[in-house]
Amino acid sequence: MRVAFASDDENETTRAVVAALTEGGHELIRPEAPESWPDLGRFVGRAVVEGRADYGVVMCWTGTGTAIAANKVPGVRAALAWDPWIARGARLWNDANVLAMSLKRLAPDVAVEVLRAFLDTPEPDPEEARNIAAVEHL
């Protein structure tokens, strides 16, 4: 799987997420140079909607800014998740294609659990198809 990843800072949590992605055999797509969180959200969002990545992962201090920035890209459905249940639900019920996480408030092991829950949920719940389609037309 190809995953676009960007973070506006690096710490133990971001390193754990990158390690989980690479150890999981995923191809990482990353920006070439450090950028601001709005630019990083846009980079990941565009990579997903342009088909260069299957999913995206963005991280900033709270995760909120990069989620907002990614969601400005038409076709992106970025979800801020802080536990595996939220991440799995974002895929199942919202067909989220970008995962946003806090690099300051999540412990490395929790961030990896959230990431795995998101990526291990391959298809949205068919019963939510109508709602997911409605979001596209807002």
CSV table of N, CA, C and O in Angstrom, one decimal:
chain,number,residue,atom,x,y,z
A,1,MET,N,0.8,-1.2,0.0
A,1,MET,CA,0.0,0.0,0.0
A,1,MET,C,0.9,1.2,0.0
A,1,MET,O,1.9,1.3,0.7
A,2,ARG,N,0.5,2.3,-0.7
A,2,ARG,CA,1.2,3.5,-0.7
A,2,ARG,C,0.5,4.5,0.2
A,2,ARG,O,-0.7,4.7,0.2
A,3,VAL,N,1.3,5.0,1.2
A,3,VAL,CA,0.8,5.9,2.2
A,3,VAL,C,1.6,7.2,2.1
A,3,VAL,O,2.8,7.2,2.3
A,4,ALA,N,0.9,8.3,1.9
A,4,ALA,CA,1.5,9.6,2.0
A,4,ALA,C,1.6,10.0,3.5
A,4,ALA,O,0.6,9.9,4.2
A,5,PHE,N,2.7,10.5,3.9
A,5,PHE,CA,2.9,10.8,5.3
A,5,PHE,C,3.7,12.1,5.5
A,5,PHE,O,4.6,12.4,4.7
A,6,ALA,N,3.2,12.9,6.4
A,6,ALA,CA,3.8,14.2,6.7
A,6,ALA,C,3.6,14.6,8.1
A,6,ALA,O,2.5,14.3,8.7
A,7,SER,N,4.6,15.2,8.7
A,7,SER,CA,4.5,15.7,10.1
A,7,SER,C,5.3,17.0,10.2
A,7,SER,O,6.3,17.1,9.6
A,8,ASP,N,4.8,18.0,11.0
A,8,ASP,CA,5.5,19.2,11.1
A,8,ASP,C,6.5,19.2,12.2
A,8,ASP,O,7.2,20.2,12.5
A,9,ASP,N,6.7,18.1,12.8
A,9,ASP,CA,7.8,17.9,13.8
A,9,ASP,C,8.1,16.5,13.9
A,9,ASP,O,7.4,15.6,13.3
A,10,GLU,N,9.2,16.1,14.5
A,10,GLU,CA,9.6,14.7,14.6
A,10,GLU,C,9.9,14.4,16.1
A,10,GLU,O,10.6,15.2,16.8
A,11,ASN,N,9.4,13.3,16.5
A,11,ASN,CA,9.6,12.9,17.9
A,11,ASN,C,9.5,11.4,17.9
A,11,ASN,O,9.3,10.7,16.9
A,12,GLU,N,9.5,10.8,19.1
A,12,GLU,CA,9.4,9.4,19.3
A,12,GLU,C,8.1,8.8,18.7
A,12,GLU,O,8.1,7.7,18.1
A,13,THR,N,7.0,9.6,18.8
A,13,THR,CA,5.7,9.1,18.2
A,13,THR,C,5.7,9.1,16.7
A,13,THR,O,5.3,8.1,16.1
A,14,THR,N,6.2,10.1,16.1
A,14,THR,CA,6.3,10.1,14.6
A,14,THR,C,7.2,9.1,14.1
A,14,THR,O,6.9,8.4,13.1
A,15,ARG,N,8.3,8.9,14.8
A,15,ARG,CA,9.3,7.8,14.4
A,15,ARG,C,8.7,6.4,14.5
A,15,ARG,O,8.9,5.6,13.7
A,16,ALA,N,7.8,6.2,15.5
A,16,ALA,CA,7.2,4.9,15.7
A,16,ALA,C,6.2,4.7,14.6
A,16,ALA,O,6.0,3.6,14.0
A,17,VAL,N,5.4,5.8,14.2
A,17,VAL,CA,4.5,5.6,13.1
A,17,VAL,C,5.2,5.3,11.8
A,17,VAL,O,4.8,4.4,11.0
A,18,VAL,N,6.3,6.0,11.5
A,18,VAL,CA,7.0,5.8,10.2
A,18,VAL,C,7.6,4.4,10.3
A,18,VAL,O,7.5,3.6,9.3
A,19,ALA,N,8.1,3.9,11.4
A,19,ALA,CA,8.7,2.6,11.5
A,19,ALA,C,7.6,1.5,11.3
A,19,ALA,O,7.8,0.5,10.6
A,20,ALA,N,6.4,1.7,11.8
A,20,ALA,CA,5.3,0.8,11.6
A,20,ALA,C,4.9,0.7,10.2
A,20,ALA,O,4.6,-0.3,9.6
A,21,LEU,N,4.9,1.9,9.5
A,21,LEU,CA,4.5,1.9,8.1
A,21,LEU,C,5.6,1.1,7.2
A,21,LEU,O,5.2,0.3,6.4
A,22,THR,N,6.8,1.4,7.5
A,22,THR,CA,7.9,0.8,6.7
A,22,THR,C,8.0,-0.7,7.0
A,22,THR,O,8.1,-1.5,6.1
A,23,GLU,N,7.9,-1.0,8.3
A,23,GLU,CA,8.0,-2.4,8.7
A,23,GLU,C,6.8,-3.2,8.2
A,23,GLU,O,6.8,-4.4,8.0
A,24,GLY,N,5.7,-2.5,8.0
A,24,GLY,CA,4.5,-3.2,7.4
A,24,GLY,C,4.5,-3.3,5.9
A,24,GLY,O,3.6,-3.8,5.3
A,25,GLY,N,5.6,-2.9,5.3
A,25,GLY,CA,5.8,-3.0,3.8
A,25,GLY,C,5.2,-2.0,3.0
A,25,GLY,O,5.1,-2.1,1.8
A,26,HIS,N,4.7,-0.9,3.6
A,26,HIS,CA,4.1,0.2,2.9
A,26,HIS,C,5.1,1.1,2.3
A,26,HIS,O,6.1,1.4,2.8
A,27,GLU,N,4.8,1.6,1.1
A,27,GLU,CA,5.6,2.5,0.4
A,27,GLU,C,5.2,3.9,0.9
A,27,GLU,O,4.1,4.3,0.9
A,28,LEU,N,6.2,4.7,1.4
A,28,LEU,CA,6.0,6.0,2.0
A,28,LEU,C,6.2,7.1,0.9
A,28,LEU,O,7.2,7.0,0.2
A,29,ILE,N,5.3,8.0,0.9
A,29,ILE,CA,5.4,9.2,0.0
A,29,ILE,C,5.5,10.3,0.9
A,29,ILE,O,4.5,10.6,1.7
A,30,ARG,N,6.6,11.0,0.9
A,30,ARG,CA,6.8,12.1,1.8
A,30,ARG,C,7.2,13.4,1.1
A,30,ARG,O,7.8,13.3,0.0
A,31,PRO,N,6.9,14.6,1.6
A,31,PRO,CA,7.4,15.8,1.0
A,31,PRO,C,9.0,15.8,1.0
A,31,PRO,O,9.6,15.2,1.9
A,32,GLU,N,9.5,16.5,0.0
A,32,GLU,CA,11.0,16.5,-0.1
A,32,GLU,C,11.6,17.4,1.0
A,32,GLU,O,12.8,17.2,1.4
A,33,ALA,N,11.0,18.5,1.3
A,33,ALA,CA,11.5,19.4,2.3
A,33,ALA,C,10.5,19.7,3.4
A,33,ALA,O,9.3,19.6,3.2
A,34,PRO,N,11.0,20.1,4.6
A,34,PRO,CA,10.1,20.5,5.6
A,34,PRO,C,9.2,21.7,5.2
A,34,PRO,O,9.7,22.6,4.5
A,35,GLU,N,8.0,21.6,5.6
A,35,GLU,CA,7.0,22.6,5.2
A,35,GLU,C,6.2,22.9,6.4
A,35,GLU,O,6.2,22.3,7.5
A,36,SER,N,5.3,24.0,6.3
A,36,SER,CA,4.4,24.3,7.4
A,36,SER,C,3.2,23.3,7.4
A,36,SER,O,3.0,22.6,6.4
A,37,TRP,N,2.5,23.2,8.5
A,37,TRP,CA,1.5,22.2,8.6
A,37,TRP,C,0.4,22.4,7.6
A,37,TRP,O,-0.2,21.4,7.1
A,38,PRO,N,0.0,23.6,7.2
A,38,PRO,CA,-1.0,23.7,6.1
A,38,PRO,C,-0.5,23.1,4.8
A,38,PRO,O,-1.2,22.4,4.1
A,39,ASP,N,0.8,23.4,4.5
A,39,ASP,CA,1.4,22.8,3.3
A,39,ASP,C,1.5,21.3,3.4
A,39,ASP,O,1.2,20.6,2.4
A,40,LEU,N,1.8,20.8,4.5
A,40,LEU,CA,1.9,19.3,4.7
A,40,LEU,C,0.5,18.6,4.6
A,40,LEU,O,0.4,17.6,3.9
A,41,GLY,N,-0.5,19.3,5.1
A,41,GLY,CA,-1.9,18.7,4.9
A,41,GLY,C,-2.3,18.7,3.5
A,41,GLY,O,-2.9,17.7,3.0
A,42,ARG,N,-2.0,19.8,2.8
A,42,ARG,CA,-2.3,19.9,1.3
A,42,ARG,C,-1.5,18.8,0.6
A,42,ARG,O,-2.0,18.1,-0.3
A,43,PHE,N,-0.2,18.7,0.9
A,43,PHE,CA,0.6,17.7,0.2
A,43,PHE,C,0.0,16.3,0.3
A,43,PHE,O,-0.1,15.6,-0.7
A,44,VAL,N,-0.3,15.9,1.5
A,44,VAL,CA,-0.9,14.5,1.7
A,44,VAL,C,-2.2,14.4,1.1
A,44,VAL,O,-2.5,13.4,0.4
A,45,GLY,N,-3.1,15.4,1.2
A,45,GLY,CA,-4.4,15.4,0.6
A,45,GLY,C,-4.3,15.2,-0.9
A,45,GLY,O,-5.0,14.4,-1.5
A,46,ARG,N,-3.4,16.0,-1.5
A,46,ARG,CA,-3.3,15.9,-3.0
A,46,ARG,C,-2.7,14.5,-3.4
A,46,ARG,O,-3.2,14.0,-4.4
A,47,ALA,N,-1.8,14.0,-2.6
A,47,ALA,CA,-1.2,12.7,-3.0
A,47,ALA,C,-2.3,11.6,-3.0
A,47,ALA,O,-2.4,10.8,-3.9
A,48,VAL,N,-3.3,11.7,-2.1
A,48,VAL,CA,-4.4,10.8,-2.0
A,48,VAL,C,-5.3,11.0,-3.2
A,48,VAL,O,-5.7,10.0,-3.9
A,49,VAL,N,-5.8,12.2,-3.3
A,49,VAL,CA,-6.9,12.4,-4.4
A,49,VAL,C,-6.3,12.2,-5.8
A,49,VAL,O,-7.0,11.9,-6.7
A,50,GLU,N,-5.0,12.5,-6.0
A,50,GLU,CA,-4.4,12.3,-7.3
A,50,GLU,C,-4.0,10.9,-7.6
A,50,GLU,O,-3.5,10.5,-8.6
A,51,GLY,N,-4.2,10.0,-6.6
A,51,GLY,CA,-3.9,8.6,-6.8
A,51,GLY,C,-2.4,8.2,-6.6
A,51,GLY,O,-2.1,7.0,-6.8
A,52,ARG,N,-1.6,9.1,-6.1
A,52,ARG,CA,-0.2,8.7,-5.8
A,52,ARG,C,-0.1,8.0,-4.5
A,52,ARG,O,0.9,7.3,-4.3
A,53,ALA,N,-1.1,8.0,-3.7
A,53,ALA,CA,-1.2,7.3,-2.4
A,53,ALA,C,-2.5,6.7,-2.2
A,53,ALA,O,-3.5,7.3,-2.7
A,54,ASP,N,-2.6,5.6,-1.6
A,54,ASP,CA,-3.9,4.9,-1.2
A,54,ASP,C,-4.5,5.6,-0.1
A,54,ASP,O,-5.7,5.8,0.0
A,55,TYR,N,-3.7,6.0,0.9
A,55,TYR,CA,-4.2,6.7,2.1
A,55,TYR,C,-3.1,7.7,2.5
A,55,TYR,O,-2.0,7.7,2.1
A,56,GLY,N,-3.5,8.6,3.4
A,56,GLY,CA,-2.6,9.6,4.0
A,56,GLY,C,-2.6,9.6,5.5
A,56,GLY,O,-3.6,9.2,6.1
A,57,VAL,N,-1.5,10.0,6.0
A,57,VAL,CA,-1.4,10.2,7.5
A,57,VAL,C,-0.7,11.5,7.7
A,57,VAL,O,0.4,11.8,7.1
A,58,VAL,N,-1.3,12.4,8.5
A,58,VAL,CA,-0.7,13.6,8.8
A,58,VAL,C,-0.7,13.8,10.3
A,58,VAL,O,-1.5,13.2,11.1
A,59,MET,N,0.4,14.4,10.8
A,59,MET,CA,0.6,14.6,12.2
A,59,MET,C,1.1,16.0,12.5
A,59,MET,O,2.0,16.5,11.8
A,60,CYS,N,0.5,16.7,13.5
A,60,CYS,CA,1.0,17.9,14.0
A,60,CYS,C,0.8,17.9,15.5
A,60,CYS,O,0.4,16.9,16.0
A,61,TRP,N,1.0,19.0,16.2
A,61,TRP,CA,1.0,19.0,17.6
A,61,TRP,C,-0.4,18.4,18.1
A,61,TRP,O,-0.4,17.5,18.9
A,62,THR,N,-1.5,18.9,17.6
A,62,THR,CA,-2.8,18.4,18.0
A,62,THR,C,-3.4,17.4,17.0
A,62,THR,O,-4.3,16.7,17.3
A,63,GLY,N,-2.9,17.5,15.7
A,63,GLY,CA,-3.5,16.8,14.6
A,63,GLY,C,-4.6,17.5,14.0
A,63,GLY,O,-5.0,17.3,12.8
A,64,THR,N,-5.1,18.5,14.6
A,64,THR,CA,-6.3,19.3,14.1
A,64,THR,C,-5.9,20.1,12.9
A,64,THR,O,-6.6,20.1,11.9
A,65,GLY,N,-4.8,20.9,13.0
A,65,GLY,CA,-4.4,21.8,11.9
A,65,GLY,C,-4.2,21.0,10.6
A,65,GLY,O,-4.7,21.4,9.5
A,66,THR,N,-3.4,19.9,10.7
A,66,THR,CA,-3.2,19.1,9.4
A,66,THR,C,-4.4,18.5,8.9
A,66,THR,O,-4.6,18.4,7.7
A,67,ALA,N,-5.4,18.1,9.8
A,67,ALA,CA,-6.6,17.6,9.3
A,67,ALA,C,-7.4,18.6,8.6
A,67,ALA,O,-8.0,18.4,7.5
A,68,ILE,N,-7.5,19.8,9.2
A,68,ILE,CA,-8.2,20.9,8.5
A,68,ILE,C,-7.6,21.2,7.2
A,68,ILE,O,-8.3,21.4,6.2
A,69,ALA,N,-6.3,21.3,7.1
A,69,ALA,CA,-5.6,21.6,5.8
A,69,ALA,C,-5.9,20.5,4.8
A,69,ALA,O,-6.2,20.8,3.6
A,70,ALA,N,-5.8,19.3,5.2
A,70,ALA,CA,-6.0,18.2,4.3
A,70,ALA,C,-7.4,18.2,3.8
A,70,ALA,O,-7.7,18.0,2.6
A,71,ASN,N,-8.4,18.5,4.6
A,71,ASN,CA,-9.8,18.5,4.2
A,71,ASN,C,-10.1,19.7,3.3
A,71,ASN,O,-11.2,19.6,2.7
A,72,LYS,N,-9.3,20.6,3.1
A,72,LYS,CA,-9.5,21.7,2.1
A,72,LYS,C,-9.3,21.2,0.7
A,72,LYS,O,-9.7,21.8,-0.3
A,73,VAL,N,-8.6,20.0,0.6
A,73,VAL,CA,-8.4,19.4,-0.8
A,73,VAL,C,-9.7,18.6,-1.1
A,73,VAL,O,-10.1,17.7,-0.4
A,74,PRO,N,-10.4,19.0,-2.2
A,74,PRO,CA,-11.6,18.3,-2.6
A,74,PRO,C,-11.3,16.8,-2.8
A,74,PRO,O,-10.4,16.4,-3.4
A,75,GLY,N,-12.2,16.0,-2.2
A,75,GLY,CA,-12.1,14.6,-2.2
A,75,GLY,C,-11.4,14.0,-1.0
A,75,GLY,O,-11.4,12.8,-0.9
A,76,VAL,N,-10.8,14.8,-0.2
A,76,VAL,CA,-10.2,14.3,1.1
A,76,VAL,C,-11.3,14.2,2.1
A,76,VAL,O,-12.1,15.1,2.3
A,77,ARG,N,-11.2,13.1,2.9
A,77,ARG,CA,-12.0,12.9,4.1
A,77,ARG,C,-11.0,12.6,5.2
A,77,ARG,O,-10.8,11.4,5.5
A,78,ALA,N,-10.4,13.6,5.8
A,78,ALA,CA,-9.4,13.5,6.9
A,78,ALA,C,-10.2,13.4,8.2
A,78,ALA,O,-11.1,14.2,8.5
A,79,ALA,N,-9.7,12.4,9.1
A,79,ALA,CA,-10.3,12.2,10.4
A,79,ALA,C,-9.3,12.3,11.4
A,79,ALA,O,-8.2,11.6,11.3
A,80,LEU,N,-9.5,13.1,12.5
A,80,LEU,CA,-8.6,13.1,13.6
A,80,LEU,C,-9.0,12.0,14.6
A,80,LEU,O,-10.1,11.9,15.0
A,81,ALA,N,-8.0,11.1,14.9
A,81,ALA,CA,-8.3,9.9,15.7
A,81,ALA,C,-7.3,9.9,16.8
A,81,ALA,O,-6.1,10.1,16.6
A,82,TRP,N,-7.7,9.5,18.0
A,82,TRP,CA,-6.9,9.4,19.2
A,82,TRP,C,-6.9,8.0,19.8
A,82,TRP,O,-6.2,7.7,20.7
A,83,ASP,N,-7.8,7.1,19.3
A,83,ASP,CA,-7.8,5.7,19.7
A,83,ASP,C,-8.2,4.9,18.6
A,83,ASP,O,-8.8,5.3,17.6
A,84,PRO,N,-7.9,3.6,18.7
A,84,PRO,CA,-8.2,2.7,17.5
A,84,PRO,C,-9.7,2.6,17.2
A,84,PRO,O,-10.0,2.5,16.0
A,85,TRP,N,-10.6,2.7,18.1
A,85,TRP,CA,-12.0,2.7,17.8
A,85,TRP,C,-12.4,3.8,16.9
A,85,TRP,O,-13.2,3.7,16.0
A,86,ILE,N,-11.9,5.0,17.2
A,86,ILE,CA,-12.2,6.2,16.4
A,86,ILE,C,-11.7,6.0,15.0
A,86,ILE,O,-12.3,6.3,14.0
A,87,ALA,N,-10.5,5.5,14.9
A,87,ALA,CA,-9.8,5.3,13.6
A,87,ALA,C,-10.6,4.3,12.8
A,87,ALA,O,-10.8,4.5,11.6
A,88,ARG,N,-11.0,3.2,13.4
A,88,ARG,CA,-11.7,2.2,12.7
A,88,ARG,C,-13.1,2.7,12.2
A,88,ARG,O,-13.5,2.5,11.1
A,89,GLY,N,-13.7,3.5,13.1
A,89,GLY,CA,-15.0,4.1,12.8
A,89,GLY,C,-14.9,5.1,11.7
A,89,GLY,O,-15.8,5.2,10.8
A,90,ALA,N,-13.8,5.8,11.6
A,90,ALA,CA,-13.6,6.8,10.6
A,90,ALA,C,-13.6,6.1,9.2
A,90,ALA,O,-14.1,6.7,8.2
A,91,ARG,N,-13.0,4.9,9.1
A,91,ARG,CA,-12.9,4.2,7.9
A,91,ARG,C,-14.3,3.6,7.6
A,91,ARG,O,-14.8,3.7,6.5
A,92,LEU,N,-14.9,2.9,8.6
A,92,LEU,CA,-16.1,2.2,8.4
A,92,LEU,C,-17.3,3.1,8.1
A,92,LEU,O,-18.1,2.8,7.1
A,93,TRP,N,-17.5,4.2,8.8
A,93,TRP,CA,-18.7,5.0,8.7
A,93,TRP,C,-18.5,6.3,7.9
A,93,TRP,O,-19.5,6.9,7.6
A,94,ASN,N,-17.3,6.7,7.7
A,94,ASN,CA,-17.0,7.9,7.0
A,94,ASN,C,-16.1,7.8,5.7
A,94,ASN,O,-15.9,8.7,5.0
A,95,ASP,N,-15.6,6.6,5.5
A,95,ASP,CA,-14.7,6.3,4.4
A,95,ASP,C,-13.5,7.3,4.4
A,95,ASP,O,-13.2,7.8,3.4
A,96,ALA,N,-13.0,7.6,5.6
A,96,ALA,CA,-11.9,8.5,5.7
A,96,ALA,C,-10.7,8.0,4.9
A,96,ALA,O,-10.4,6.8,4.9
A,97,ASN,N,-10.0,8.9,4.2
A,97,ASN,CA,-8.9,8.5,3.4
A,97,ASN,C,-7.6,9.1,3.9
A,97,ASN,O,-6.5,8.8,3.4
A,98,VAL,N,-7.7,9.9,4.9
A,98,VAL,CA,-6.5,10.5,5.6
A,98,VAL,C,-6.7,10.4,7.1
A,98,VAL,O,-7.8,10.8,7.6
A,99,LEU,N,-5.7,9.9,7.8
A,99,LEU,CA,-5.7,9.8,9.2
A,99,LEU,C,-4.9,11.0,9.8
A,99,LEU,O,-3.7,11.2,9.4
A,100,ALA,N,-5.4,11.7,10.7
A,100,ALA,CA,-4.7,12.8,11.4
A,100,ALA,C,-4.5,12.4,12.9
A,100,ALA,O,-5.5,11.9,13.5
A,101,MET,N,-3.3,12.6,13.4
A,101,MET,CA,-3.0,12.3,14.8
A,101,MET,C,-2.2,13.3,15.4
A,101,MET,O,-1.4,14.0,14.7
A,102,SER,N,-2.3,13.4,16.7
A,102,SER,CA,-1.4,14.3,17.5
A,102,SER,C,-0.1,13.7,17.7
A,102,SER,O,0.0,12.6,18.2
A,103,LEU,N,1.0,14.4,17.5
A,103,LEU,CA,2.3,13.9,17.8
A,103,LEU,C,2.7,14.3,19.2
A,103,LEU,O,3.7,13.8,19.7
A,104,LYS,N,2.0,15.1,19.9
A,104,LYS,CA,2.3,15.5,21.2
A,104,LYS,C,1.5,14.8,22.3
A,104,LYS,O,1.9,14.6,23.4
A,105,ARG,N,0.2,14.3,22.0
A,105,ARG,CA,-0.7,13.8,23.0
A,105,ARG,C,-0.8,12.2,22.9
A,105,ARG,O,-1.4,11.6,23.7
A,106,LEU,N,-0.2,11.6,21.8
A,106,LEU,CA,-0.3,10.2,21.7
A,106,LEU,C,1.0,9.6,22.0
A,106,LEU,O,2.0,10.0,21.5
A,107,ALA,N,1.0,8.5,22.9
A,107,ALA,CA,2.2,7.8,23.1
A,107,ALA,C,2.5,7.0,21.8
A,107,ALA,O,1.6,6.6,21.1
A,108,PRO,N,3.8,6.7,21.6
A,108,PRO,CA,4.1,6.0,20.3
A,108,PRO,C,3.3,4.7,20.1
A,108,PRO,O,2.8,4.4,19.0
A,109,ASP,N,3.2,3.9,21.1
A,109,ASP,CA,2.4,2.6,20.9
A,109,ASP,C,1.0,2.8,20.6
A,109,ASP,O,0.4,2.1,19.8
A,110,VAL,N,0.4,3.8,21.2
A,110,VAL,CA,-1.0,4.1,20.9
A,110,VAL,C,-1.2,4.6,19.5
A,110,VAL,O,-2.1,4.2,18.8
A,111,ALA,N,-0.3,5.5,19.1
A,111,ALA,CA,-0.3,6.0,17.7
A,111,ALA,C,-0.2,4.9,16.7
A,111,ALA,O,-0.9,4.9,15.7
A,112,VAL,N,0.6,3.9,17.0
A,112,VAL,CA,0.8,2.8,16.1
A,112,VAL,C,-0.5,1.9,16.1
A,112,VAL,O,-1.0,1.5,15.0
A,113,GLU,N,-1.2,1.8,17.2
A,113,GLU,CA,-2.4,1.0,17.3
A,113,GLU,C,-3.5,1.8,16.5
A,113,GLU,O,-4.3,1.1,15.8
A,114,VAL,N,-3.5,3.1,16.6
A,114,VAL,CA,-4.5,3.9,15.8
A,114,VAL,C,-4.3,3.7,14.3
A,114,VAL,O,-5.2,3.5,13.6
A,115,LEU,N,-3.0,3.9,13.9
A,115,LEU,CA,-2.6,3.7,12.5
A,115,LEU,C,-3.1,2.3,12.0
A,115,LEU,O,-3.7,2.2,10.9
A,116,ARG,N,-2.8,1.3,12.7
A,116,ARG,CA,-3.1,-0.1,12.3
A,116,ARG,C,-4.6,-0.3,12.2
A,116,ARG,O,-5.1,-0.9,11.2
A,117,ALA,N,-5.4,0.3,13.1
A,117,ALA,CA,-6.8,0.2,13.1
A,117,ALA,C,-7.4,0.9,11.8
A,117,ALA,O,-8.3,0.4,11.1
A,118,PHE,N,-6.8,2.0,11.5
A,118,PHE,CA,-7.2,2.7,10.3
A,118,PHE,C,-6.9,2.0,9.0
A,118,PHE,O,-7.7,1.7,8.2
A,119,LEU,N,-5.6,1.5,8.9
A,119,LEU,CA,-5.2,0.8,7.7
A,119,LEU,C,-5.7,-0.6,7.5
A,119,LEU,O,-5.9,-1.1,6.4
A,120,ASP,N,-6.1,-1.2,8.7
A,120,ASP,CA,-6.6,-2.6,8.6
A,120,ASP,C,-8.1,-2.7,8.4
A,120,ASP,O,-8.7,-3.7,8.4
A,121,THR,N,-8.7,-1.5,8.2
A,121,THR,CA,-10.2,-1.5,7.9
A,121,THR,C,-10.3,-1.1,6.4
A,121,THR,O,-10.4,0.1,6.1
A,122,PRO,N,-10.3,-2.0,5.5
A,122,PRO,CA,-10.1,-1.8,4.1
A,122,PRO,C,-11.4,-1.2,3.4
A,122,PRO,O,-11.2,-0.4,2.4
A,123,GLU,N,-12.5,-1.5,3.9
A,123,GLU,CA,-13.8,-1.1,3.2
A,123,GLU,C,-14.7,-0.4,4.2
A,123,GLU,O,-14.9,-0.8,5.3
A,124,PRO,N,-15.4,0.6,3.7
A,124,PRO,CA,-16.5,1.2,4.6
A,124,PRO,C,-17.7,0.3,4.7
A,124,PRO,O,-17.9,-0.6,3.8
A,125,ASP,N,-18.5,0.5,5.7
A,125,ASP,CA,-19.7,-0.3,5.9
A,125,ASP,C,-20.6,0.0,4.7
A,125,ASP,O,-21.0,1.2,4.5
A,126,PRO,N,-21.1,-1.0,4.0
A,126,PRO,CA,-22.0,-0.7,2.9
A,126,PRO,C,-23.3,0.0,3.3
A,126,PRO,O,-23.8,0.7,2.5
A,127,GLU,N,-23.7,-0.2,4.5
A,127,GLU,CA,-24.9,0.5,5.0
A,127,GLU,C,-24.7,2.0,5.1
A,127,GLU,O,-25.7,2.8,5.2
A,128,GLU,N,-23.5,2.5,5.1
A,128,GLU,CA,-23.2,3.9,5.2
A,128,GLU,C,-22.9,4.6,3.8
A,128,GLU,O,-22.6,5.8,3.7
A,129,ALA,N,-23.1,3.8,2.7
A,129,ALA,CA,-22.8,4.3,1.4
A,129,ALA,C,-23.5,5.6,1.0
A,129,ALA,O,-23.0,6.5,0.5
A,130,ARG,N,-24.8,5.6,1.4
A,130,ARG,CA,-25.6,6.8,1.1
A,130,ARG,C,-25.1,8.0,1.8
A,130,ARG,O,-25.1,9.1,1.3
A,131,ASN,N,-24.8,7.8,3.1
A,131,ASN,CA,-24.3,9.0,3.9
A,131,ASN,C,-22.9,9.4,3.4
A,131,ASN,O,-22.7,10.6,3.3
A,132,ILE,N,-22.1,8.5,3.1
A,132,ILE,CA,-20.8,8.9,2.6
A,132,ILE,C,-20.9,9.6,1.2
A,132,ILE,O,-20.2,10.6,1.0
A,133,ALA,N,-21.8,9.2,0.4
A,133,ALA,CA,-22.0,9.8,-0.9
A,133,ALA,C,-22.6,11.2,-0.7
A,133,ALA,O,-22.2,12.2,-1.4
A,134,ALA,N,-23.4,11.4,0.3
A,134,ALA,CA,-24.0,12.7,0.6
A,134,ALA,C,-23.0,13.7,1.0
A,134,ALA,O,-23.1,14.9,0.7
A,135,VAL,N,-22.0,13.3,1.7
A,135,VAL,CA,-20.9,14.2,2.1
A,135,VAL,C,-20.2,14.7,0.9
A,135,VAL,O,-19.8,15.9,0.9
A,136,GLU,N,-20.0,13.9,-0.1
A,136,GLU,CA,-19.3,14.4,-1.3
A,136,GLU,C,-20.1,15.5,-2.0
A,136,GLU,O,-19.5,16.3,-2.7
A,137,HIS,N,-21.4,15.7,-1.7
A,137,HIS,CA,-22.2,16.7,-2.4
A,137,HIS,C,-22.5,17.9,-1.6
A,137,HIS,O,-23.4,18.7,-1.9
A,138,LEU,N,-21.9,18.0,-0.4
A,138,LEU,CA,-22.2,19.1,0.5
A,138,LEU,C,-21.7,20.4,-0.1
A,138,LEU,O,-20.7,20.5,-0.8
